[in-house]
mmCIF file of C-alpha atoms in Angstrom:
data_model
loop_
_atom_site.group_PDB
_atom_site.id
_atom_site.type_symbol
_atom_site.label_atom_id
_atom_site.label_comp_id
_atom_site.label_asym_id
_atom_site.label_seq_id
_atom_site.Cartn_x
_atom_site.Cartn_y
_atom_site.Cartn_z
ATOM 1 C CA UNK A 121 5.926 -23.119 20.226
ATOM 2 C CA UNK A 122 6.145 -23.892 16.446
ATOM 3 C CA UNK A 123 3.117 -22.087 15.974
ATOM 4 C CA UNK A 124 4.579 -18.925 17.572
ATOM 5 C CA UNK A 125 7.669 -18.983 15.649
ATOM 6 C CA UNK A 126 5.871 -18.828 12.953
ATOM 7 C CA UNK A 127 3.183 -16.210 13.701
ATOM 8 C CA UNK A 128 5.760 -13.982 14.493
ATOM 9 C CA UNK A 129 7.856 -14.823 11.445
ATOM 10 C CA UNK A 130 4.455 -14.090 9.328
ATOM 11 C CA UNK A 131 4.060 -11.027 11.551
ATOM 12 C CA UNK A 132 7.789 -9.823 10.863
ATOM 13 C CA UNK A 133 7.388 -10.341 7.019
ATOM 14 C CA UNK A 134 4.125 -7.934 7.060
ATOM 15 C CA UNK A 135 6.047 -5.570 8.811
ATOM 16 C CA UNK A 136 8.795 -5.405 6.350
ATOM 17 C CA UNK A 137 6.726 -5.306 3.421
ATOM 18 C CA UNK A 138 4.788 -2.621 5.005
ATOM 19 C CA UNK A 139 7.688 -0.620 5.681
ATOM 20 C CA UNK A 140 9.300 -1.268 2.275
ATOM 21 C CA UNK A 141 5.992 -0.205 0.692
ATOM 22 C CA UNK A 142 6.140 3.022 2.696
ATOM 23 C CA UNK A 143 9.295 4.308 2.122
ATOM 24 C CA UNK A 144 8.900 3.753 -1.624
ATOM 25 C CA UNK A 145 5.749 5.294 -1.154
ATOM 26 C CA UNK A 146 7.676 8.577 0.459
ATOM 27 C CA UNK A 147 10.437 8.375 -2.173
ATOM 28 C CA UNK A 148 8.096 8.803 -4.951
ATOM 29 C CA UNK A 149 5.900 11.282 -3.806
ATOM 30 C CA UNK A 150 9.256 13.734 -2.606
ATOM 31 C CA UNK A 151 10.620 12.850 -6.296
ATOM 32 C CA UNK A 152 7.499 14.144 -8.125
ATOM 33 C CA UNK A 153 7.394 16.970 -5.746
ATOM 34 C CA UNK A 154 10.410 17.778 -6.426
ATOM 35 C CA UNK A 155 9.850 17.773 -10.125
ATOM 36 C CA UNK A 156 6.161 19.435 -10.045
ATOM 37 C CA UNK A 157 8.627 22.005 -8.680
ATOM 38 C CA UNK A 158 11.454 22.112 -10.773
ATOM 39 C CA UNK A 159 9.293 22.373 -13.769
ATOM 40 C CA UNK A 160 6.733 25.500 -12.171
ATOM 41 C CA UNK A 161 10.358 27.390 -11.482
ATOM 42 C CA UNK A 162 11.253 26.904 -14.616
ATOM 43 C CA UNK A 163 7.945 27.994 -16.487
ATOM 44 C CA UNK A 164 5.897 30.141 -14.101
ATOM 45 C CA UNK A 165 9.310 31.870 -12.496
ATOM 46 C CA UNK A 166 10.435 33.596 -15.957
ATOM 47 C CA UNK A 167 6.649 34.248 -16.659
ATOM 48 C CA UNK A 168 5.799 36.046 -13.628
ATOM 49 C CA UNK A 169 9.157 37.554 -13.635
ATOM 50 C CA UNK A 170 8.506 39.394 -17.244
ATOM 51 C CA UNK A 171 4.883 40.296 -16.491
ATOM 52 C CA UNK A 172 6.235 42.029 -13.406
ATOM 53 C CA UNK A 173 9.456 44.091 -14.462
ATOM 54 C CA UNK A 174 7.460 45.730 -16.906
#
């Protein structure tokens, strides 16, 4: 029984660690999305803006 307990202790940790791993995975890659974004708006927008209105 004691070894269950703590199989499934070991089992729950992995789990969390997994999950906390993921989502700070997914938090950094929609950050630098969002900033690989921000930053092409703000130079290619006004470019291709210019080099069209002409």
């Amino acid at each position: 029984m004691e070894q269950a307990n703590r199989y499934g202790g070991t089992r729950k940790d992995q789990f969390r660690r997994r999950s906390v791993a993921l989502k700070v995975t997914v938090l950094g890659m929609s950050a630098s999305a969002t900033i690989i974004l921000r930053r092409q708006d703000l130079t290619y927008g006004p470019a291709w803006r210019s080099r069209w209105s002409r």
